[in-house]
Coordinates of C-alpha atoms and ligand atoms in Angstrom, one line a residue:
M1 CA 17.4 -14.3 6.5
S2 CA 18.4 -13.1 3.2
R3 CA 17.8 -9.5 3.0
I4 CA 16.9 -7.8 -0.6
S5 CA 18.2 -4.5 -1.3
L6 CA 16.7 -2.0 -3.5
T7 CA 19.3 -2.9 -6.3
R8 CA 18.3 -6.6 -5.9
H9 CA 14.9 -5.8 -5.9
L10 CA 15.1 -3.4 -8.8
I11 CA 16.9 -6.2 -10.8
E12 CA 14.1 -8.9 -10.1
E13 CA 11.3 -6.0 -11.3
Q14 CA 13.3 -5.6 -14.3
R15 CA 13.6 -9.4 -15.1
E16 CA 9.8 -9.7 -14.6
G17 CA 9.7 -6.7 -17.5
R18 CA 8.1 -4.2 -14.9
V19 CA 11.0 -1.8 -15.3
T20 CA 13.2 -0.8 -17.9
P21 CA 17.1 -0.7 -17.7
D22 CA 17.0 3.2 -18.0
L23 CA 14.2 3.6 -15.2
R24 CA 16.1 1.0 -12.9
L25 CA 19.2 3.4 -13.1
L26 CA 16.9 6.4 -12.5
L27 CA 16.0 5.0 -9.5
E28 CA 18.9 4.0 -8.3
V29 CA 20.4 7.5 -8.8
V30 CA 17.7 9.3 -6.9
A31 CA 18.4 6.6 -4.1
R32 CA 21.9 7.5 -3.7
A33 CA 20.9 11.0 -4.3
C34 CA 18.4 10.7 -1.1
K35 CA 21.6 8.9 0.8
S36 CA 23.4 12.0 0.4
I37 CA 20.5 14.2 1.5
S38 CA 20.2 12.2 4.3
V39 CA 23.8 12.5 5.4
A40 CA 23.4 16.1 5.3
V41 CA 20.4 16.1 7.1
G42 CA 21.4 14.4 9.7
K43 CA 24.6 16.5 10.7
G44 CA 22.3 19.0 11.7
A45 CA 24.1 22.1 13.5
L46 CA 27.4 20.4 13.1
G47 CA 27.3 20.4 9.2
G48 CA 26.5 24.3 9.3
V49 CA 22.9 23.5 7.4
L50 CA 20.6 24.8 9.5
G51 CA 18.4 28.1 8.7
E52 CA 17.9 30.4 5.7
A53 CA 19.4 30.3 2.5
G54 CA 20.6 33.7 1.2
G55 CA 22.3 35.2 4.3
E56 CA 20.5 38.1 5.7
A57 CA 18.6 39.1 2.8
G58 CA 16.9 35.7 2.6
S59 CA 15.8 33.7 -0.4
V60 CA 12.3 33.0 -1.8
N61 CA 11.4 30.1 -4.4
V62 CA 8.6 30.7 -7.2
Q63 CA 6.3 29.7 -4.5
G64 CA 7.1 32.7 -2.3
E65 CA 8.2 30.4 0.4
A66 CA 11.6 31.0 2.5
Q67 CA 14.1 28.7 1.0
K68 CA 16.3 26.9 3.6
K69 CA 20.0 26.1 3.1
L70 CA 18.9 22.2 3.0
D71 CA 16.3 23.4 0.3
V72 CA 19.0 24.4 -1.6
I73 CA 21.5 22.0 -0.8
S74 CA 18.9 18.9 -1.3
N75 CA 18.1 20.4 -4.8
E76 CA 21.7 20.6 -6.1
I77 CA 22.2 17.0 -4.9
L78 CA 19.4 15.5 -6.9
L79 CA 20.5 18.0 -9.9
E80 CA 23.9 17.0 -9.9
A81 CA 23.4 13.2 -9.2
N82 CA 20.8 13.0 -12.1
A83 CA 22.4 15.0 -14.7
W84 CA 25.0 12.9 -16.4
G85 CA 23.6 9.4 -16.3
G86 CA 21.9 9.2 -19.5
H87 CA 18.7 8.1 -18.4
L88 CA 16.6 11.5 -18.2
A89 CA 15.5 14.3 -20.3
A90 CA 15.1 17.1 -18.0
C91 CA 14.0 17.6 -14.3
A92 CA 11.6 20.2 -12.5
S93 CA 11.7 21.4 -9.0
E94 CA 9.8 23.0 -6.2
E95 CA 12.9 25.3 -6.0
M96 CA 13.6 26.2 -9.6
T97 CA 10.6 28.2 -11.8
H98 CA 11.2 26.5 -14.9
S99 CA 12.5 22.7 -16.0
L100 CA 15.8 22.2 -16.0
P101 CA 16.9 20.1 -19.3
I102 CA 19.7 17.8 -19.0
P103 CA 22.6 19.7 -20.1
D104 CA 24.2 19.3 -23.7
A105 CA 27.3 17.8 -22.5
F106 CA 25.2 14.8 -21.5
P107 CA 22.9 12.2 -23.4
R108 CA 19.5 12.5 -22.8
G109 CA 17.1 9.8 -22.0
N110 CA 13.2 9.4 -21.9
Y111 CA 12.1 10.3 -18.7
L112 CA 11.3 13.4 -16.8
L113 CA 11.9 13.8 -12.9
V114 CA 10.2 15.9 -10.8
F115 CA 10.8 16.9 -7.2
D116 CA 10.1 18.3 -4.2
P117 CA 13.8 18.3 -2.8
L118 CA 13.1 18.9 1.0
D119 CA 9.3 18.7 2.0
G120 CA 8.0 19.9 5.3
S121 CA 11.5 22.2 5.6
S122 CA 10.1 24.4 8.3
N123 CA 10.9 20.8 10.2
I124 CA 14.6 21.3 9.7
D125 CA 15.5 23.7 12.6
I126 CA 13.4 22.0 15.4
N127 CA 15.2 18.4 14.5
A128 CA 11.5 17.0 13.2
S129 CA 11.1 14.6 10.2
V130 CA 11.1 16.0 6.7
G131 CA 11.7 14.2 3.1
T132 CA 12.0 14.2 -0.6
I133 CA 9.3 13.5 -2.9
F134 CA 9.7 12.4 -6.6
S135 CA 7.6 11.6 -9.4
V136 CA 8.8 10.0 -13.0
L137 CA 7.0 10.7 -16.2
R138 CA 8.0 9.4 -20.0
C139 CA 9.4 12.4 -21.9
P140 CA 6.6 12.9 -24.7
D141 CA 7.6 11.4 -28.1
G142 CA 9.9 13.3 -30.3
V143 CA 11.1 15.9 -27.7
S144 CA 14.7 16.3 -27.7
A145 CA 14.6 19.5 -25.6
P146 CA 12.0 19.2 -23.1
Q147 CA 10.0 22.4 -21.7
D148 CA 7.9 23.0 -18.9
H149 CA 4.5 21.9 -21.0
D150 CA 6.0 18.3 -21.4
F151 CA 5.8 17.8 -18.0
L152 CA 2.2 18.7 -17.7
Q153 CA 0.6 15.0 -17.8
A154 CA -1.9 13.2 -15.5
G155 CA -0.7 11.7 -12.4
S156 CA -1.8 8.2 -13.6
T157 CA 0.7 8.4 -16.5
Q158 CA 3.5 8.7 -13.9
V159 CA 5.6 5.2 -14.6
A160 CA 7.2 5.5 -10.8
A161 CA 6.7 7.8 -7.5
G162 CA 8.1 7.7 -4.1
Y163 CA 9.6 9.3 -1.3
C164 CA 12.8 9.4 1.3
L165 CA 11.7 10.2 4.9
Y166 CA 14.7 11.7 6.6
G167 CA 13.4 10.6 10.3
P168 CA 14.8 8.3 13.2
S169 CA 15.9 6.1 10.5
T170 CA 15.8 6.9 6.8
M171 CA 13.1 5.2 4.4
L172 CA 12.4 5.1 0.8
V173 CA 9.1 4.4 -0.4
L174 CA 8.5 3.4 -4.2
T175 CA 5.9 2.3 -6.0
I176 CA 6.5 1.5 -10.1
G177 CA 2.7 0.6 -10.4
H178 CA 3.0 -2.9 -8.8
G179 CA 2.5 -1.8 -5.2
T180 CA 4.0 0.2 -2.8
H181 CA 7.3 -0.8 -1.3
A182 CA 9.2 0.3 2.0
F183 CA 12.9 0.3 2.0
T184 CA 15.2 1.3 5.4
L185 CA 18.4 2.7 4.7
D186 CA 21.2 0.7 6.8
R187 CA 23.8 3.2 7.5
E188 CA 26.5 1.0 8.2
Q189 CA 26.5 -0.6 4.8
G190 CA 24.9 2.5 2.7
S191 CA 22.4 0.2 0.9
F192 CA 18.3 0.2 1.2
V193 CA 17.2 -2.7 2.6
L194 CA 13.4 -3.9 1.7
T195 CA 11.6 -3.9 4.7
T196 CA 8.2 -4.1 4.3
A197 CA 6.8 -5.3 0.8
N198 CA 3.3 -4.5 -0.5
M199 CA 2.2 -1.7 2.0
R200 CA -1.9 -2.3 2.7
I201 CA -4.0 1.0 4.2
P202 CA -6.5 0.0 6.2
A203 CA -10.0 0.9 4.4
Q204 CA -11.4 2.1 7.8
T205 CA -9.6 5.0 10.1
R206 CA -10.2 6.5 13.2
E207 CA -7.2 9.0 12.9
F208 CA -6.9 12.6 10.7
A209 CA -4.5 14.9 10.1
I210 CA -5.5 18.6 9.1
N211 CA -3.9 22.0 10.3
M212 CA -6.7 23.1 12.5
S213 CA -5.7 26.4 12.6
N214 CA -6.9 27.2 9.0
Q215 CA -10.5 26.0 9.8
R216 CA -12.4 29.5 9.3
H217 CA -10.8 29.6 5.8
W218 CA -12.3 26.5 4.6
E219 CA -15.3 26.0 2.3
A220 CA -18.4 25.0 4.1
P221 CA -18.3 21.0 3.1
T222 CA -14.9 20.5 4.4
Q223 CA -16.4 22.4 7.8
A224 CA -18.9 20.0 7.9
Y225 CA -16.8 16.9 7.4
V226 CA -14.4 17.8 10.1
A227 CA -17.0 19.0 12.6
D228 CA -18.5 15.7 12.0
L229 CA -14.8 14.0 12.9
L230 CA -14.6 16.3 15.8
A231 CA -18.4 15.7 17.3
G232 CA -16.8 12.0 17.6
S233 CA -19.0 9.3 19.2
D234 CA -21.7 11.9 19.9
G235 CA -22.0 13.1 16.5
P236 CA -23.5 11.0 13.0
R237 CA -19.7 9.1 12.6
G238 CA -20.6 7.2 15.9
K239 CA -16.9 6.8 16.9
D240 CA -14.3 9.3 18.2
F241 CA -11.2 10.2 16.1
N242 CA -7.7 11.1 17.2
M243 CA -5.8 13.8 15.2
R244 CA -2.1 13.9 14.2
W245 CA -0.1 16.3 12.4
V246 CA 3.6 16.0 11.4
A247 CA 3.5 19.5 9.2
A248 CA 5.5 17.7 6.8
M249 CA 3.5 15.8 4.0
V250 CA 6.1 13.2 3.6
G251 CA 5.6 12.2 7.7
D252 CA 2.1 12.4 7.7
V253 CA 1.6 10.2 4.3
H254 CA 3.9 7.9 6.2
R255 CA 1.9 7.4 8.9
I256 CA -0.9 6.7 6.6
L257 CA 1.0 3.9 4.7
T258 CA 2.0 2.3 8.0
R259 CA -1.0 2.5 9.9
G260 CA -3.8 4.2 7.9
G261 CA -5.7 7.5 8.5
I262 CA -6.5 10.3 6.4
F263 CA -4.5 13.5 5.7
I264 CA -6.3 16.6 4.4
Y265 CA -5.0 20.0 3.0
P266 CA -8.1 21.4 1.7
W267 CA -8.8 24.0 -0.4
D268 CA -9.3 27.7 1.6
R269 CA -9.4 31.1 1.4
K270 CA -6.5 32.1 3.5
D271 CA -4.7 33.6 0.4
P272 CA -6.7 34.0 -2.3
A273 CA -4.2 34.0 -4.5
R274 CA -3.0 30.7 -3.7
P275 CA -6.0 28.4 -2.8
G276 CA -4.9 25.5 -0.9
K277 CA -1.3 24.7 -0.5
L278 CA 0.3 21.4 -1.8
R279 CA 1.3 21.7 -5.3
L280 CA -0.1 19.0 -7.6
M281 CA 3.1 17.4 -9.9
Y282 CA 5.8 17.0 -6.9
E283 CA 3.4 16.3 -3.9
A284 CA -0.1 15.2 -4.4
N285 CA 0.6 13.1 -7.7
P286 CA 3.2 11.4 -6.4
M287 CA 1.8 10.9 -3.0
A288 CA -1.5 9.7 -4.5
M289 CA 0.0 7.1 -6.5
L290 CA 1.8 5.0 -3.5
V291 CA -1.5 5.6 -1.5
E292 CA -3.5 3.9 -4.4
Q293 CA -1.3 1.3 -5.1
A294 CA -1.4 0.6 -1.2
G295 CA -5.0 0.3 -1.5
G296 CA -5.9 3.9 -0.5
A297 CA -7.6 6.6 -2.0
A298 CA -6.7 10.4 -2.8
T299 CA -8.9 13.0 -4.4
T300 CA -9.4 16.5 -4.2
G301 CA -12.3 16.5 -2.5
R302 CA -14.1 16.0 -5.4
A303 CA -12.4 14.1 -8.1
R304 CA -9.5 11.2 -8.0
I305 CA -6.2 13.3 -8.2
L306 CA -4.2 11.1 -10.2
D307 CA -6.9 12.1 -12.9
V308 CA -6.3 16.2 -12.7
Q309 CA -4.8 17.4 -15.8
P310 CA -2.1 19.8 -14.9
T311 CA -1.9 22.9 -16.4
S312 CA 1.4 24.7 -14.7
L313 CA 4.4 22.8 -13.3
H314 CA 4.0 24.5 -9.5
Q315 CA -0.3 24.4 -9.2
R316 CA -1.7 23.5 -6.3
V317 CA -4.3 21.2 -5.9
P318 CA -6.5 20.3 -2.8
V319 CA -5.7 16.8 -1.4
F320 CA -7.8 14.3 0.6
L321 CA -5.8 10.8 0.9
G322 CA -5.6 7.8 2.8
S323 CA -7.9 5.1 4.0
K324 CA -10.4 4.2 1.3
D325 CA -13.6 4.4 3.1
E326 CA -12.7 7.9 4.8
V327 CA -11.4 9.3 2.2
E328 CA -14.8 8.2 0.2
T329 CA -16.8 10.0 2.7
A330 CA -15.1 13.0 3.0
T331 CA -15.6 12.9 -0.8
R332 CA -19.5 12.7 -0.2
Y333 CA -19.5 15.7 2.1
H334 CA -18.2 17.9 -1.2
L335 CA -20.1 16.4 -3.8
R336 CA -23.4 16.4 -1.7
H337 CA -22.9 20.2 -1.0
D338 CA -22.2 20.9 -5.0
S339 CA -25.4 18.8 -5.9
A340 CA -27.5 20.9 -3.0
A341 CA -26.1 24.3 -4.2
A342 CA -26.8 23.1 -8.2
Ligands
F6P401 O1 5.5 21.2 1.3 C1 4.6 21.7 2.1 C2 4.3 21.4 3.4 O2 5.8 21.5 4.3 C3 3.6 20.0 3.6 O3 4.9 19.1 3.8 C4 3.0 20.0 5.0 O4 2.0 19.1 5.3 C5 2.8 21.4 4.6 O5 3.2 22.4 4.1 C6 2.7 22.2 6.3 O6 2.1 23.1 5.9 P1 1.7 24.1 7.5 O7 2.1 25.6 7.5 O8 -0.2 24.4 7.1 O9 1.7 23.4 8.6
MN402 MN1 6.6 19.9 0.4

C-alpha cells in the first residue's frame, strides 16, 4: 500500500489550489518542530526535562500558571523553527505576554502563527498525553511589523489549524479548511503518514468530558444540563452517559474526533478575575475549526466560537465542542435560560 506522507498530502493540496506554497512551508515547519518536541517529551526523566522551569523560584507565565521546563523548551523549539523560513510575519504563544515579530535579520511572510506550545502540561510529570495546538491567520494587508492587535481576528478567518498529540504514538491532526486529517509519526522514518483522511464526528454521543470538581462554580444552565446527563436513563435524556477527562484539551478533543463526545470547559466563578479557563486564540479557535471541519460543532454555550471577535491575545472563553446534536442540546439549555431570564 502506498503511504501518503504529510509532505505529499500538502503538495497535492497545493496542486488543487487549496494551500499556497508559503502556507505549505509553514505547516511543514510546524510539523518539524512538533517532531522535535515529541523527541523532548519522549525522553522524560532521562532528558532532564521534567518538573518546573525557573529552578527553586519557579517561573510563571502571563496566565499566572507555573511554567514547566517542557513548556519553555517547546516554546523555544517552535520559535526557533519558524524564525528564518520567510513564511511568517509574527508568532504569539501562551507562554509569551506579547506577540513576537520575525527578527529583522530574516524576511517576513504573510502569515501569523499562534500556539499553545505544550497543552495539558500538568500531565508531563505523570507520563500522560500532552500536545501542541496551533492556529494560522493572515497578516493584515499593509502590516509589515505585526503587533498584538493584528492577531485579533475571529476564528472563522483561520487559514489552518491543528494539534500534535504526544501520546503512545505522536499524531498530527490538521485542517486547511477542507476536512480534518490525522497523520501518525513514523518514528523510524521520521515522517508523518496520513492515517485517517476526513475524520467525522458522530452527531450523537453518550460520552461527556468536564472537570466535575468545579460543579459548584458553574452557572445555572450548565448545572441543569450536566445534571440531566448524570440522571442518565432515569432523567429527561433517557439514556446513560459515560464520563472521560484526560486533563489535556488535546487528548479530550482527539478522543472526540476519533469516536464522538462532548467536551466542556464552561464559564465558572472559581476565580472571578478569570471566568473559564481555555484561551480563545490558541485553544478554542483551532479546536473549533478542526471539530467543525469534521462535522461537529463548537460554541461558547451561546454562540459559535469561530464568530467570537477577540479583544485580547490571551482572552478566555467558555467551550462546548464535539458531537453536533449534543453541543446544540447543551447550547439550547443556556439560550433557554437567557430568554426565560429576559
Ligand atoms: O491548557 C489548559 C488545560 O491544561 C487544558 O488542556 C485542559 O483541558 C485543562 O487545562 C485542564 O484543566 P483542569 O485543571 O480543570 O483539569
Ligand atoms: Mn493549553
